[in-house]
Coordinates of C-alpha atoms in Angstrom, one line a residue:
Chain A
M1 CA 117.0 235.1 -36.5
P2 CA 119.5 237.2 -38.6
G3 CA 121.3 238.4 -35.4
L4 CA 122.8 235.0 -34.9
V5 CA 124.7 235.2 -38.2
T6 CA 125.6 238.8 -38.4
V7 CA 126.9 239.5 -34.9
P8 CA 129.7 236.9 -34.8
A9 CA 130.5 237.7 -38.5
S10 CA 130.8 241.4 -37.6
L11 CA 133.0 240.7 -34.6
L12 CA 135.2 238.3 -36.6
A13 CA 135.7 241.1 -39.2
L14 CA 136.8 243.4 -36.4
V15 CA 139.4 240.9 -35.2
L16 CA 140.6 240.4 -38.8
L17 CA 141.0 244.1 -39.2
W18 CA 143.0 244.3 -36.0
A19 CA 145.2 241.4 -37.2
L20 CA 145.7 243.2 -40.5
L21 CA 146.7 246.5 -38.9
A22 CA 149.0 244.6 -36.5
V23 CA 150.9 243.2 -39.5
F24 CA 152.0 246.7 -40.4
T25 CA 152.6 247.9 -36.9
D26 CA 155.3 247.4 -34.3
P27 CA 154.0 244.6 -32.1
E28 CA 155.0 246.6 -29.0
I29 CA 152.4 249.3 -30.1
L30 CA 149.7 247.0 -31.5
P31 CA 150.2 243.3 -30.6
P32 CA 148.4 240.9 -32.9
P33 CA 145.3 239.0 -31.7
L34 CA 147.1 235.6 -31.3
A35 CA 149.8 237.2 -29.2
V36 CA 147.2 238.8 -26.9
L37 CA 145.5 235.4 -26.6
A38 CA 148.8 233.8 -25.5
L39 CA 149.2 236.5 -22.9
A40 CA 145.7 236.0 -21.7
A41 CA 146.4 232.3 -21.3
E42 CA 149.5 233.2 -19.2
E43 CA 147.5 235.6 -17.0
W44 CA 144.8 232.9 -16.6
H45 CA 147.2 230.2 -15.6
S46 CA 148.9 232.4 -13.1
G47 CA 145.5 233.2 -11.5
D48 CA 146.0 236.9 -11.9
L49 CA 143.3 237.4 -14.5
L50 CA 140.6 235.6 -12.5
F51 CA 141.6 237.4 -9.3
H52 CA 141.5 240.9 -10.7
L53 CA 138.3 240.3 -12.8
G54 CA 136.7 239.0 -9.6
A55 CA 137.7 242.0 -7.6
T56 CA 136.3 244.4 -10.2
L57 CA 133.2 242.4 -10.8
G58 CA 132.5 242.5 -7.0
R59 CA 132.8 246.2 -6.9
V60 CA 130.6 246.7 -10.0
L61 CA 127.8 244.5 -8.6
T62 CA 127.9 246.1 -5.1
A63 CA 127.9 249.6 -6.5
F64 CA 125.2 248.7 -9.1
I65 CA 122.9 247.3 -6.4
L66 CA 123.4 250.3 -4.2
A67 CA 122.9 252.8 -7.0
M68 CA 119.7 251.0 -8.3
A69 CA 118.1 250.7 -4.8
I70 CA 118.9 254.3 -3.7
G71 CA 118.3 255.9 -7.1
A72 CA 115.0 254.0 -7.6
A73 CA 113.8 255.1 -4.1
I74 CA 114.6 258.7 -4.8
G75 CA 113.2 258.7 -8.3
I76 CA 109.9 257.1 -7.3
A77 CA 109.5 259.5 -4.4
L78 CA 110.1 262.5 -6.7
G79 CA 107.9 261.1 -9.4
L80 CA 105.0 260.6 -7.0
S81 CA 105.2 263.9 -5.2
G82 CA 105.1 267.1 -7.2
K83 CA 106.2 269.1 -4.1
A84 CA 109.2 266.9 -3.5
N85 CA 110.1 267.1 -7.1
R86 CA 110.0 270.9 -7.2
A87 CA 112.1 271.1 -4.0
F88 CA 114.8 268.6 -5.1
D89 CA 114.9 268.8 -8.9
P90 CA 117.7 271.4 -8.8
W91 CA 119.7 269.2 -6.5
L92 CA 119.4 266.4 -9.0
I93 CA 120.6 268.6 -11.8
V94 CA 123.6 269.6 -9.8
A95 CA 124.3 265.9 -9.0
L96 CA 124.0 264.9 -12.6
N97 CA 126.6 267.5 -13.6
I98 CA 129.3 266.6 -11.0
P99 CA 132.2 264.9 -13.0
A100 CA 132.8 261.3 -11.9
L101 CA 136.4 262.2 -11.2
V102 CA 135.5 264.9 -8.7
T103 CA 133.2 262.4 -6.8
I104 CA 136.0 259.8 -6.7
V105 CA 138.7 262.2 -5.5
L106 CA 136.5 263.7 -2.8
C107 CA 135.4 260.2 -1.6
Y108 CA 139.0 259.2 -1.3
L109 CA 140.0 262.4 0.5
W110 CA 137.0 262.3 2.9
F111 CA 136.9 258.5 3.6
G112 CA 140.5 257.4 2.8
L113 CA 141.7 255.0 0.2
T114 CA 139.3 252.3 1.3
E115 CA 136.9 249.9 -0.3
V116 CA 133.9 251.7 1.2
A117 CA 135.1 255.0 -0.4
A118 CA 135.6 253.3 -3.7
I119 CA 132.2 251.7 -3.9
A120 CA 130.5 254.8 -2.5
A121 CA 132.1 257.0 -5.2
V122 CA 130.9 254.7 -8.0
A123 CA 127.3 254.5 -6.5
V124 CA 127.1 258.2 -6.0
N125 CA 128.0 258.8 -9.6
K126 CA 125.2 256.6 -10.8
I127 CA 122.4 257.4 -8.4
P128 CA 121.2 260.6 -10.1
N129 CA 120.9 258.8 -13.5
V130 CA 118.8 256.0 -11.9
A131 CA 116.7 258.6 -10.1
V132 CA 115.9 260.6 -13.3
T133 CA 114.9 257.4 -15.2
L134 CA 112.7 256.0 -12.4
R135 CA 111.1 259.5 -11.8
E136 CA 109.7 259.3 -15.4
G137 CA 108.5 255.8 -14.6
A138 CA 106.7 256.9 -11.5
R139 CA 105.1 259.8 -13.3
A140 CA 103.7 257.5 -15.9
L141 CA 102.0 255.2 -13.4
D142 CA 98.4 254.3 -14.3
R143 CA 96.0 255.9 -11.9
E144 CA 93.1 253.8 -13.1
L145 CA 94.9 250.6 -12.1
A146 CA 95.9 252.1 -8.8
E147 CA 92.2 252.8 -8.1
M148 CA 91.2 249.3 -9.1
A149 CA 93.8 247.9 -6.6
R150 CA 92.5 250.2 -3.9
L151 CA 88.9 249.2 -4.6
Y152 CA 89.7 245.5 -4.4
R153 CA 91.9 246.1 -1.3
F154 CA 95.1 244.6 -2.7
G155 CA 97.1 246.1 0.2
P156 CA 100.5 247.7 -0.1
A157 CA 102.6 244.6 -0.8
A158 CA 100.4 243.2 -3.6
T159 CA 99.9 246.6 -5.1
L160 CA 103.7 247.1 -5.2
R161 CA 104.4 243.7 -6.6
H162 CA 101.5 243.3 -9.1
V163 CA 100.5 246.9 -10.0
I164 CA 103.5 249.2 -9.6
L165 CA 106.7 247.2 -10.2
P166 CA 105.5 245.8 -13.5
Q167 CA 104.9 249.3 -14.8
L168 CA 108.4 250.3 -13.6
A169 CA 110.1 247.3 -15.1
P170 CA 110.9 248.9 -18.4
F171 CA 112.4 251.9 -16.6
M172 CA 114.3 249.6 -14.2
T173 CA 115.8 247.8 -17.3
A174 CA 116.7 251.0 -19.0
A175 CA 118.4 252.3 -15.8
A176 CA 120.2 248.9 -15.3
R177 CA 121.4 248.8 -18.9
S178 CA 122.9 252.3 -18.9
G179 CA 123.9 251.8 -15.2
I180 CA 126.0 248.7 -15.7
A181 CA 127.8 250.2 -18.7
L182 CA 128.6 253.4 -16.8
I183 CA 129.5 251.8 -13.5
W184 CA 132.1 249.4 -14.8
K185 CA 133.9 252.2 -16.6
I186 CA 133.9 254.3 -13.4
V187 CA 135.1 251.3 -11.3
L188 CA 138.2 251.1 -13.4
V189 CA 139.0 254.7 -12.7
V190 CA 138.4 254.2 -9.0
E191 CA 140.8 251.2 -9.0
L192 CA 143.4 253.1 -11.0
L193 CA 143.3 256.0 -8.4
G194 CA 143.2 254.2 -5.1
R195 CA 142.9 250.4 -5.0
S196 CA 145.6 247.7 -5.1
N197 CA 143.7 245.1 -7.1
G198 CA 141.1 244.9 -9.9
V199 CA 141.2 245.4 -13.7
G200 CA 141.8 249.2 -13.3
F201 CA 144.8 248.6 -11.1
Q202 CA 146.3 246.1 -13.5
I203 CA 145.8 248.5 -16.5
H204 CA 147.5 251.2 -14.5
L205 CA 150.4 248.8 -13.7
Y206 CA 150.9 247.8 -17.3
F207 CA 150.5 251.4 -18.4
Q208 CA 153.6 252.2 -16.3
L209 CA 155.4 249.1 -17.7
F210 CA 154.3 250.1 -21.2
D211 CA 152.8 246.5 -21.7
I212 CA 150.1 247.2 -24.3
G213 CA 149.4 243.4 -24.8
R214 CA 148.4 242.9 -21.2
I215 CA 146.3 246.1 -21.2
F216 CA 144.5 244.5 -24.1
V217 CA 144.1 241.2 -22.1
Y218 CA 142.4 242.9 -19.2
A219 CA 140.3 245.3 -21.2
I220 CA 138.9 242.6 -23.5
A221 CA 138.4 240.1 -20.7
F222 CA 136.3 242.6 -18.8
I223 CA 134.3 243.6 -21.9
L224 CA 133.5 239.9 -22.4
V225 CA 132.4 239.6 -18.7
M226 CA 130.1 242.6 -19.0
Q227 CA 128.6 241.2 -22.3
A228 CA 127.9 237.9 -20.6
V229 CA 126.1 239.8 -17.8
E230 CA 124.0 241.6 -20.5
L231 CA 123.2 238.4 -22.5
G232 CA 122.9 236.0 -19.5
I233 CA 121.1 238.2 -17.0
L234 CA 119.7 241.5 -18.2
Q235 CA 118.2 240.3 -21.5
P236 CA 116.5 237.1 -20.2
W237 CA 115.1 239.1 -17.3
E238 CA 113.7 241.7 -19.7
R239 CA 112.1 239.0 -21.8
H240 CA 110.5 237.5 -18.8
A241 CA 109.2 240.9 -17.6
S242 CA 107.7 241.8 -21.0
R243 CA 106.3 238.4 -21.9
W244 CA 102.7 239.7 -21.6
R245 CA 103.4 242.2 -24.4
R246 CA 104.0 239.4 -27.0
V247 CA 100.5 239.0 -28.3
Chain B
M1 CA 73.6 250.4 1.4
R2 CA 72.6 253.9 2.3
V3 CA 74.2 257.2 1.3
A4 CA 73.3 260.9 1.9
I5 CA 75.3 263.4 -0.1
E6 CA 74.9 267.0 1.1
S7 CA 77.2 268.4 -1.5
K8 CA 80.0 267.4 -3.9
S9 CA 82.0 270.0 -5.8
F10 CA 84.9 270.1 -8.3
G11 CA 86.7 273.4 -7.8
G12 CA 83.9 275.9 -7.1
D13 CA 81.5 274.0 -9.2
E14 CA 78.8 272.1 -7.3
I15 CA 78.0 268.8 -9.1
L16 CA 75.8 266.9 -6.7
K17 CA 73.4 268.3 -4.0
D18 CA 71.1 266.6 -1.5
I19 CA 71.2 263.1 -2.9
S20 CA 69.8 260.6 -0.5
L21 CA 69.7 257.0 -1.7
T22 CA 69.1 253.6 -0.2
L23 CA 69.9 250.4 -2.1
E24 CA 67.7 247.5 -0.9
P25 CA 69.6 244.2 -0.6
G26 CA 69.3 242.2 -3.8
S27 CA 67.8 245.0 -5.8
F28 CA 68.8 246.0 -9.4
T29 CA 68.9 249.8 -9.7
V30 CA 69.8 251.6 -12.9
L31 CA 71.1 255.2 -12.7
T32 CA 70.7 257.3 -15.9
G33 CA 70.7 260.9 -16.9
P34 CA 72.3 263.4 -19.3
S35 CA 76.0 263.1 -20.1
G36 CA 78.3 264.8 -17.6
C37 CA 75.6 265.2 -15.0
G38 CA 77.6 263.4 -12.3
K39 CA 76.5 259.7 -12.6
T40 CA 80.1 258.4 -12.5
T41 CA 80.9 260.8 -9.7
L42 CA 78.1 259.4 -7.7
L43 CA 79.3 255.9 -8.3
R44 CA 82.9 256.8 -7.3
I45 CA 81.6 258.3 -4.1
L46 CA 79.7 255.1 -3.2
A47 CA 82.8 253.1 -4.1
G48 CA 85.0 255.2 -1.8
L49 CA 87.2 256.2 -4.7
D50 CA 86.2 259.9 -4.2
T51 CA 86.4 261.0 -0.6
D52 CA 86.2 264.7 -1.1
W53 CA 82.5 265.4 -0.5
R54 CA 80.1 266.2 2.4
G55 CA 77.6 263.8 3.7
H56 CA 77.7 260.2 5.1
I57 CA 77.5 256.7 3.9
E58 CA 76.9 253.3 5.5
G59 CA 77.0 249.7 4.3
A60 CA 79.8 250.4 1.8
E61 CA 81.8 247.3 2.8
H62 CA 82.1 244.3 0.5
L63 CA 81.6 246.1 -2.7
A64 CA 82.8 245.5 -6.2
Y65 CA 83.1 247.8 -9.2
V66 CA 82.8 247.0 -12.9
F67 CA 84.7 249.8 -14.5
Q68 CA 83.9 251.3 -17.9
E69 CA 87.2 250.0 -19.2
P70 CA 87.9 246.6 -17.7
R71 CA 91.0 247.7 -15.9
L72 CA 92.7 244.3 -15.9
L73 CA 96.4 244.2 -15.2
P74 CA 97.9 243.6 -18.6
W75 CA 101.0 241.9 -17.2
R76 CA 99.1 239.2 -15.2
N77 CA 97.1 236.4 -16.7
L78 CA 93.4 236.2 -16.2
L79 CA 93.5 233.8 -13.3
D80 CA 95.9 236.0 -11.5
N81 CA 93.8 239.1 -12.2
I82 CA 90.8 237.5 -10.6
R83 CA 92.7 235.9 -7.8
L84 CA 94.5 239.2 -6.8
A85 CA 91.1 240.9 -6.3
A86 CA 89.4 237.9 -4.7
E87 CA 92.2 237.0 -2.2
P88 CA 91.8 240.0 0.1
A89 CA 88.1 239.1 0.4
G90 CA 89.0 235.5 1.2
H91 CA 87.9 233.9 -2.0
G92 CA 91.2 233.5 -3.9
A93 CA 90.7 229.8 -4.3
E94 CA 87.5 230.3 -6.2
A95 CA 89.1 232.5 -8.9
A96 CA 89.0 229.7 -11.6
A97 CA 85.4 229.0 -10.8
A98 CA 84.5 232.7 -11.2
L99 CA 86.1 232.7 -14.7
A100 CA 84.1 229.6 -15.6
T101 CA 80.8 231.3 -14.6
V102 CA 81.4 234.0 -17.3
G103 CA 82.4 231.4 -19.9
L104 CA 86.1 231.9 -19.8
E105 CA 87.3 228.5 -18.7
G106 CA 90.4 227.6 -20.7
Y107 CA 91.6 231.2 -20.7
E108 CA 93.2 231.1 -17.2
D109 CA 96.7 231.6 -18.7
A110 CA 95.7 234.2 -21.3
F111 CA 97.0 237.8 -20.9
P112 CA 94.3 240.5 -21.1
G113 CA 95.9 242.0 -24.3
T114 CA 95.0 238.8 -26.2
L115 CA 91.3 239.1 -25.4
S116 CA 88.5 240.8 -27.4
M117 CA 86.7 243.6 -25.6
G118 CA 83.7 241.4 -24.9
M119 CA 85.9 238.8 -23.2
A120 CA 87.8 241.4 -21.2
R121 CA 84.4 242.8 -20.0
R122 CA 83.5 239.2 -19.0
A123 CA 86.7 239.0 -17.0
G124 CA 86.0 242.3 -15.3
L125 CA 82.6 240.9 -14.4
A126 CA 84.1 237.7 -13.1
R127 CA 86.6 239.7 -11.0
A128 CA 83.7 241.8 -9.5
L129 CA 81.6 238.7 -8.6
A130 CA 84.6 236.7 -7.3
V131 CA 84.8 238.9 -4.3
K132 CA 81.1 237.9 -3.5
P133 CA 80.1 241.6 -3.1
A134 CA 77.0 242.8 -1.2
V135 CA 77.0 245.8 -3.5
L136 CA 77.9 245.7 -7.2
L137 CA 78.6 249.1 -8.9
M138 CA 78.7 249.0 -12.7
D139 CA 79.7 252.0 -14.9
E140 CA 78.3 251.6 -18.4
P141 CA 79.5 247.9 -18.5
F142 CA 78.2 247.2 -22.0
V143 CA 79.3 250.3 -24.1
S144 CA 81.5 249.9 -27.1
L145 CA 80.4 246.3 -27.6
D146 CA 78.6 245.2 -30.7
E147 CA 74.9 244.6 -30.0
A148 CA 75.1 240.8 -30.0
A149 CA 78.0 240.8 -27.5
A150 CA 76.2 243.4 -25.4
G151 CA 73.0 241.4 -25.4
Q152 CA 74.8 238.2 -24.3
L153 CA 76.6 240.1 -21.5
R154 CA 73.3 241.6 -20.3
E155 CA 71.8 238.2 -20.0
L156 CA 74.9 236.9 -18.2
T157 CA 74.8 239.8 -15.8
L158 CA 71.2 239.2 -14.9
D159 CA 71.8 235.4 -14.5
L160 CA 74.7 236.0 -12.2
W161 CA 72.8 238.7 -10.3
R162 CA 69.9 236.3 -9.7
K163 CA 72.3 233.7 -8.3
I164 CA 74.5 235.9 -6.2
R165 CA 72.0 238.6 -5.4
P166 CA 74.2 241.6 -4.7
S167 CA 72.5 245.1 -4.7
V168 CA 73.4 246.4 -8.2
L169 CA 73.7 250.0 -9.1
M170 CA 74.4 250.3 -12.8
V171 CA 75.0 253.5 -14.7
T172 CA 73.9 253.6 -18.4
H173 CA 72.9 256.0 -21.1
N174 CA 71.0 253.3 -22.9
L175 CA 67.4 253.8 -21.9
A176 CA 66.2 250.6 -23.5
E177 CA 68.8 248.7 -21.5
A178 CA 67.6 250.4 -18.4
A179 CA 64.0 249.4 -19.2
A180 CA 64.9 245.8 -19.9
M181 CA 67.2 245.2 -16.9
A182 CA 66.2 247.4 -13.9
D183 CA 63.7 246.9 -11.1
R184 CA 64.2 250.6 -10.2
V185 CA 65.4 253.5 -12.4
L186 CA 66.9 256.7 -11.0
V187 CA 67.3 259.7 -13.2
L188 CA 70.0 262.1 -12.2
S189 CA 69.7 265.6 -13.7
G190 CA 70.3 269.3 -13.3
R191 CA 73.2 271.3 -12.1
P192 CA 74.0 270.7 -9.3
A193 CA 72.4 267.3 -10.1
V194 CA 69.6 265.9 -8.0
I195 CA 67.5 262.7 -8.3
A196 CA 64.9 264.0 -10.7
A197 CA 62.9 260.8 -10.9
D198 CA 62.8 257.5 -9.0
L199 CA 60.7 254.8 -10.9
S200 CA 59.9 251.3 -9.8
L201 CA 59.5 248.6 -12.5
D202 CA 57.2 245.8 -11.2
R203 CA 56.8 244.1 -14.5
P204 CA 58.7 240.7 -14.6
R205 CA 61.6 240.8 -16.9
D206 CA 60.4 238.0 -19.1
R207 CA 57.2 240.0 -19.9
R208 CA 59.1 243.1 -21.0
D209 CA 58.7 242.6 -24.7
S210 CA 60.1 245.1 -27.3
G211 CA 56.9 247.1 -27.4
W212 CA 56.8 247.6 -23.6
V213 CA 60.5 248.5 -23.5
R214 CA 60.0 251.1 -26.3
D215 CA 57.1 252.7 -24.4
F216 CA 58.9 252.7 -21.1
S217 CA 62.2 254.0 -22.5
G218 CA 60.2 256.7 -24.4
R219 CA 58.7 257.9 -21.1
L220 CA 62.2 257.8 -19.5
R221 CA 63.6 259.9 -22.4
E222 CA 61.1 262.6 -21.7
T223 CA 62.2 262.6 -18.0
V224 CA 65.9 262.6 -18.8
G225 CA 65.6 265.3 -21.5
N226 CA 68.6 266.2 -23.6
G227 CA 71.7 264.2 -23.7
A228 CA 70.2 260.7 -23.5
V229 CA 71.1 258.1 -26.1
P230 CA 68.0 257.2 -28.2
A231 CA 66.6 253.9 -27.1
D232 CA 66.8 251.0 -29.6
P233 CA 64.5 248.4 -28.2
G234 CA 64.4 246.3 -31.4
S235 CA 68.0 245.3 -30.6
L236 CA 67.3 244.1 -27.1

């Protein structure tokens, strides 16, 4: 597997390039990797790093689950019904084009600077993307297999689990992939604008204190967490869901 | 099973008209006719997959369908494919036994994509028989198989039919196949299509040698007219 060799090597090269650039730069502007590592250790021991990572991760997961469930329901309904799709497709296009910042600001103004408003703002941003992806999946559902299931009286539960969901799995994965990537970035903005904890809040704090090292600590820590989610959850699930393809 | 179709149309086009048909319990009926005359449409009406027609039907419970393409779920292994169909009929526990009757023991964990077309067809047959149907509908179940595989599957189908005794209605273009397997042949023809001929075959199957099959399928071809696949009795 060539990926095992080249990915770490490539990342190591990136860190080395950073170290090299840092040699020629003011450490206030670009702190070297080892200095950032020391700061990370400090933040870890004080408990701050874990606390704020946890707060952000909780928001990411809650918003992600909400967006996937609601977006999938809307997308599947639109994909299965031509009438519904013609009626609501323009709404979807409008929703897709609302800037994330507008949704966030409006949610805070309407619902106050609360946790519910924060999570709702993030979920609402992502729902249209999930709906569009799952709509394609529902349009592509195999009618012949649906007939087979009807003929053999599978019933709604078994039809959903064994006939429909396996066909939607690739679309769910695609939506989850792009979803998690988009959501965690929006969560940081939501935290920056109206929360008093989380990675976004910390980055805002150290922005005001001009502490670039700690901004690096929080940004890198969260990138690592999200990569762990990708490698530890999304990819194994995808392998499991597509095992029948490996012939 | 009994069906009386007054009329079936697609758009403004009337496809079937005044078709009245009774399938005796345990009989093996073959339905043939020119391409596009409505054989599959008739089968789908009997199966309840097409409900947009005028007429009435009775005795359509407990049926199974062997589709032209096997229509197995590619993301479930063979055992699950059979079990999912057999469970609602109350025979989920016998799924492995059904696979064994078509010679697929040892393939319980195989995914359909790994099978040859012949094996996938066998699995489709196993699934249909696993529900212990009173009526078995088959839509060209042996096309696109090589002649050896098709011959084996015909033998297997007849064997299992003798054991389980559903009423079979099988669509085919292959008149030699019809002559060799059926105890009744229906010819569907015309537009809108009607039952143009209804022939009984009393001759025991073991006495249908290639000469007899050639004669009978020759007479069938005259009835069917254009569109029928030439019979090839030498291969049966």
